[in-house]
Short mmCIF file of C-alpha atoms in Angstrom, two decimals:
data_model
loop_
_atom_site.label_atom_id
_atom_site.label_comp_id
_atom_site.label_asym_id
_atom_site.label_seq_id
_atom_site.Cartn_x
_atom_site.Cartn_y
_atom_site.Cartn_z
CA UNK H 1 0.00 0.00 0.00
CA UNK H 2 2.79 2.30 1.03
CA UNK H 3 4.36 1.51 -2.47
CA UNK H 4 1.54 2.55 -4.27
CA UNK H 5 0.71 5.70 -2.48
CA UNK H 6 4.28 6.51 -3.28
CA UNK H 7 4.51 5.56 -6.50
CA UNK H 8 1.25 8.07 -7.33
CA UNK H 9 2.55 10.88 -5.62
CA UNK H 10 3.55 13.70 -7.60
CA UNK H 11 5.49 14.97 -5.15
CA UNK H 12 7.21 11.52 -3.90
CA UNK H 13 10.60 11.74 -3.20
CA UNK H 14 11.57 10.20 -5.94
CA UNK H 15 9.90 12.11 -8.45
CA UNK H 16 11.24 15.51 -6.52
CA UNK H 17 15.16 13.80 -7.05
CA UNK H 18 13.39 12.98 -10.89
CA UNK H 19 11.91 16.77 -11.29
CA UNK H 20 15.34 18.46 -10.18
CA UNK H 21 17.55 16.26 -11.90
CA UNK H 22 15.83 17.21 -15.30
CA UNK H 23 16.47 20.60 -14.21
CA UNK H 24 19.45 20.91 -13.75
CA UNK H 25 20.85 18.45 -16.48
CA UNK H 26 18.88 20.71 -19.37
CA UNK H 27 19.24 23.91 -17.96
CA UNK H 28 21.98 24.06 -15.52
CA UNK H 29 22.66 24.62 -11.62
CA UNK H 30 21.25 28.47 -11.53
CA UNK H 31 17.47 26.90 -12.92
CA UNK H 32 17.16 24.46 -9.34
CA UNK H 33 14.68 26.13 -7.04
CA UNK H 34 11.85 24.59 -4.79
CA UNK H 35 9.38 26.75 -7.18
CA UNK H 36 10.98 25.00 -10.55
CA UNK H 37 10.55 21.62 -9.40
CA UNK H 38 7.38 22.28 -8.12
CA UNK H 39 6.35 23.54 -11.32
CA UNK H 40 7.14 20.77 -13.16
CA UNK H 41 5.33 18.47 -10.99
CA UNK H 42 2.71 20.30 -11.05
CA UNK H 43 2.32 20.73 -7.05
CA UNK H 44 3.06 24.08 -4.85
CA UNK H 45 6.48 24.62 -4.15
CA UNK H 46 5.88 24.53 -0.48
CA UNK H 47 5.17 21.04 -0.76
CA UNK H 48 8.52 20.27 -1.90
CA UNK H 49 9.74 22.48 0.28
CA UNK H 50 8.87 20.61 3.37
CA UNK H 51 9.72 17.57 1.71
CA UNK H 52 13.10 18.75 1.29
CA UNK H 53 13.61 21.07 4.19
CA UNK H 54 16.28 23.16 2.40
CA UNK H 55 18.21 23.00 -0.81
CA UNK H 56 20.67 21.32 0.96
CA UNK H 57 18.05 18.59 1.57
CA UNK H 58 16.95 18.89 -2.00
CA UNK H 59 20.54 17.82 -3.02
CA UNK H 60 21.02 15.24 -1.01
CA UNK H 61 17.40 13.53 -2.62
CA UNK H 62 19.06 14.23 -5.76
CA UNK H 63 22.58 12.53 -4.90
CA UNK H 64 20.70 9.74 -3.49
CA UNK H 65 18.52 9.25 -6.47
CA UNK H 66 21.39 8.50 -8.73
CA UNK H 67 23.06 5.90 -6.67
CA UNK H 68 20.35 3.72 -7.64
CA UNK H 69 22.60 3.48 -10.73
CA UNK H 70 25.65 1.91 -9.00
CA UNK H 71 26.08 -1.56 -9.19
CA UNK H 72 25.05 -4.65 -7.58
CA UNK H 73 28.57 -6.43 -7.39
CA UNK H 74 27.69 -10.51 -7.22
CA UNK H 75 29.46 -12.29 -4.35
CA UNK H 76 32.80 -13.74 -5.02
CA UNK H 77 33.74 -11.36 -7.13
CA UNK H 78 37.47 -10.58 -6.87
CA UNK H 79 38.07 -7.41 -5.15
CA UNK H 80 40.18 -5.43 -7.61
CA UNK H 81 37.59 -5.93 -10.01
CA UNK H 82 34.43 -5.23 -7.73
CA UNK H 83 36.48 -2.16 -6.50
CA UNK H 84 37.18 -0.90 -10.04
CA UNK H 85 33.44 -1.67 -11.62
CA UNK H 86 32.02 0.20 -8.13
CA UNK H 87 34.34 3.69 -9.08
CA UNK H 88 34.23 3.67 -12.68
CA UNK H 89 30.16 3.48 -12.44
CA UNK H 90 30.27 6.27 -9.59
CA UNK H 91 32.25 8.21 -11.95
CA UNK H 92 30.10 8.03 -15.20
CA UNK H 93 26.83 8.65 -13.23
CA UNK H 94 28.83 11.87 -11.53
CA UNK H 95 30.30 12.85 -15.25
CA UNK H 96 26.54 12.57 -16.43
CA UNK H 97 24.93 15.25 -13.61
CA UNK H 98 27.97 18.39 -13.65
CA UNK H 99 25.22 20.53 -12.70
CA UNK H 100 24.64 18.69 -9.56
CA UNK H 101 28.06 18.32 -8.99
CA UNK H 102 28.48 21.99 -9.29
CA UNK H 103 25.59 22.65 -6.29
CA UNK H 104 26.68 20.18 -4.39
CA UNK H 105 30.28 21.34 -3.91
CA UNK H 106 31.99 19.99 -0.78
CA UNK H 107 29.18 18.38 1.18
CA UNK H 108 29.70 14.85 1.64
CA UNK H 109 27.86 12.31 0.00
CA UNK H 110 26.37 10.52 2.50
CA UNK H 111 22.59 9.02 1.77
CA UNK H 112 21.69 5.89 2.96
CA UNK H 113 21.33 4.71 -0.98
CA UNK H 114 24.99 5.63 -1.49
CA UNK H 115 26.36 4.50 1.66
CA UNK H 116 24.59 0.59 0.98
CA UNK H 117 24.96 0.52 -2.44
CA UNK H 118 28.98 1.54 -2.44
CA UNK H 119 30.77 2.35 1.02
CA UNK H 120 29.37 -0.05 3.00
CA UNK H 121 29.79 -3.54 0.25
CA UNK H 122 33.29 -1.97 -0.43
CA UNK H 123 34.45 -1.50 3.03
CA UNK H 124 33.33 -5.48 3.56
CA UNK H 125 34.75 -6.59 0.63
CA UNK H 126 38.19 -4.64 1.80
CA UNK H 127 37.82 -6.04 5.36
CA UNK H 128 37.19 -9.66 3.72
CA UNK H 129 40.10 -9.23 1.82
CA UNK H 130 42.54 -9.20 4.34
CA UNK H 131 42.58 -5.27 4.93
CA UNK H 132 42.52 -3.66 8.29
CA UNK H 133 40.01 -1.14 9.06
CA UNK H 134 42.02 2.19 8.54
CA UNK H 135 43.54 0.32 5.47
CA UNK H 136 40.27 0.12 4.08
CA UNK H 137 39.11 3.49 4.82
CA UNK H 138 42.12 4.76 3.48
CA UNK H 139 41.85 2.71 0.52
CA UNK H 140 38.17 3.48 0.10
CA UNK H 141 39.01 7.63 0.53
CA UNK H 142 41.74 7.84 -1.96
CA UNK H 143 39.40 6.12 -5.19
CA UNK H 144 36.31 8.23 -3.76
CA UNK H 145 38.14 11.86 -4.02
CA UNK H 146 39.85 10.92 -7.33
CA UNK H 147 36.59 9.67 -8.90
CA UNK H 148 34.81 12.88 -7.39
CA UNK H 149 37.38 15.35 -8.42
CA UNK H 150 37.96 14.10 -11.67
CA UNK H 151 34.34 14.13 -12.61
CA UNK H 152 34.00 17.64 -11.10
CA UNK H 153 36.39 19.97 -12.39
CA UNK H 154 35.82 19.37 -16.27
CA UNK H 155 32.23 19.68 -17.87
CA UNK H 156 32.78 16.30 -20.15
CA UNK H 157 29.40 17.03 -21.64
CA UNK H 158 31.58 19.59 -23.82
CA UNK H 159 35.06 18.53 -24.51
CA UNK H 160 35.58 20.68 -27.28
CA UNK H 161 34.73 23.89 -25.44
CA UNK H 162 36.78 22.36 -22.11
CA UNK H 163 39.59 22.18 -25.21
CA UNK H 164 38.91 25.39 -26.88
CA UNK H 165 39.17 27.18 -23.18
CA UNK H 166 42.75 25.74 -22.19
CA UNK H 167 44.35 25.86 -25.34
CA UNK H 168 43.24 29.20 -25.80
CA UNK H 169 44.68 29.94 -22.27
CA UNK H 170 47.84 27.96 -22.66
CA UNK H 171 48.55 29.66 -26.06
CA UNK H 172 48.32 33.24 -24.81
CA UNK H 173 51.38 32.52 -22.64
CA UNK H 174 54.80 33.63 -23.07
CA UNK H 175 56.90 31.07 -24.43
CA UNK H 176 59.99 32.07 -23.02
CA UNK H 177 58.40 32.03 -19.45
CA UNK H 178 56.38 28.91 -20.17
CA UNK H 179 58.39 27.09 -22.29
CA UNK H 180 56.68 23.58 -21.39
CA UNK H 181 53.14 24.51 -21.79
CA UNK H 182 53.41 26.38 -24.88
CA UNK H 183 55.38 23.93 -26.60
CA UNK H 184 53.66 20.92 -26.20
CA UNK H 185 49.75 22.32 -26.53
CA UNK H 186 49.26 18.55 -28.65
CA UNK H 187 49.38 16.63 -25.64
CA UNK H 188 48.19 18.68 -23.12
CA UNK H 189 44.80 19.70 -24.70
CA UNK H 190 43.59 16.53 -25.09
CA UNK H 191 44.37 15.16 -21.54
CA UNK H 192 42.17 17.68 -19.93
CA UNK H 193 38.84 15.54 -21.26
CA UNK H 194 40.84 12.02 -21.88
CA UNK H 195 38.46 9.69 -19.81
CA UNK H 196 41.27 7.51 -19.91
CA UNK H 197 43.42 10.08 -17.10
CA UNK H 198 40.46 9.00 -14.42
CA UNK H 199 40.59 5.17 -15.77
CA UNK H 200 44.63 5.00 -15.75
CA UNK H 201 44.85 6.82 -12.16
CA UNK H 202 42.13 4.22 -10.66
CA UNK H 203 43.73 1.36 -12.11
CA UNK H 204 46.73 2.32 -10.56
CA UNK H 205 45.03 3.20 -6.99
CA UNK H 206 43.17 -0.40 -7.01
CA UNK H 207 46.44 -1.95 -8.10
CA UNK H 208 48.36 -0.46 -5.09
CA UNK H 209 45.99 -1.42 -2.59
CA UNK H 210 44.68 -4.67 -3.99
CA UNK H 211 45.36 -6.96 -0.52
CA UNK H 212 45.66 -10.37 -3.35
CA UNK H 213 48.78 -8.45 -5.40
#
């Protein structure tokens, strides 16, 4: 019954995470507001408001929504490959929302989606695999901030504008002051999209702390 009263709901939290998502994936982080998504769900905007309490709270629905997308990893999987399917999925869903990522900032992601459906089966797996509990953590901390930062501080949606920007930027430099930026513009360009710089630094990262090496 509860399933079906939520599933009805126009403003259920899932269709709030739904509405804002939208939002903010077609029109950018400056078009989120309670009064948007309520809009488009066709319900006041103080309803969503005190579903969400504060944007903050709208956020967090949101970064909770997409962990749905993460994967189920089946039991006795090895763990450098359960640890590199679980960050290369966190980063493609990330990659996919930049206008969440932009809002969100800092704050931690800590919903209780995110925290079953990655920290807490990749902390076990760690623990199973022979690590202590700091060594885990650890582990766990270093493949979270690089798969957060490197989905966060390029917009891969456009590479060619990311590519446009820097060597724009790069190329306005003095040579003689900068000899090693504006001389090799080929290879640095690219890199500043290359999925392949977030695949080649995790590969390394689960490779270092595989417990099995």
């Amino acid at each position: 019954m509860t399933g079906q009263m939520a599933s009805t709901d126009p403003a259920a939290p899932e269709r709030i995470a739904a509405a804002a998502l939208a939002l903010l994936d077609r029109d950018g982080p400056g078009a989120l507001s309670f009064r948007t998504v309520a809009a488009r769900l066709g319900v006041a905007h103080a309803t969503v408001q005190r579903r969400c309490v504060d944007l903050a709270g709208l956020l967090d629905l949101c970064a909770d929504q997409l962990a749905a997308e993460l994967p189920d990893i089946p039991p006795g999987t090895g763990w450098a490959e359960a640890t590199e399917e679980r960050f290369r999925r966190l980063y493609e869903v990330l990659v996919a929302h930049p206008g969440l990522l932009a809002l969100r900032g800092a704050r931690p992601w800590l919903g209780p989606r995110l925290l079953g459906r990655l920290v807490e089966p990749q902390l076990a797996d760690s623990l199973a695999a022979g690590m202590t509990a700091g060594e885990a953590i650890a582990a766990y901390r270093r493949m979270y901030l690089l798969t957060l930062g490197s989905a966060t501080f390029v917009d891969h949606r456009d590479p060619k504008g990311s590519m446009a920007l820097t060597r724009t930027a790069l190329a306005s430099l003095d040579p003689e002051e900068f000899p090693v930026l504006t001389g090799h513009l080929a290879a640095i360009v690219p890199a500043v999209t290359d999925h392949e710089v977030f695949h080649g630094a995790l590969r390394q990262l689960v490779r270092a702390a595989d417990p099995g090496r």
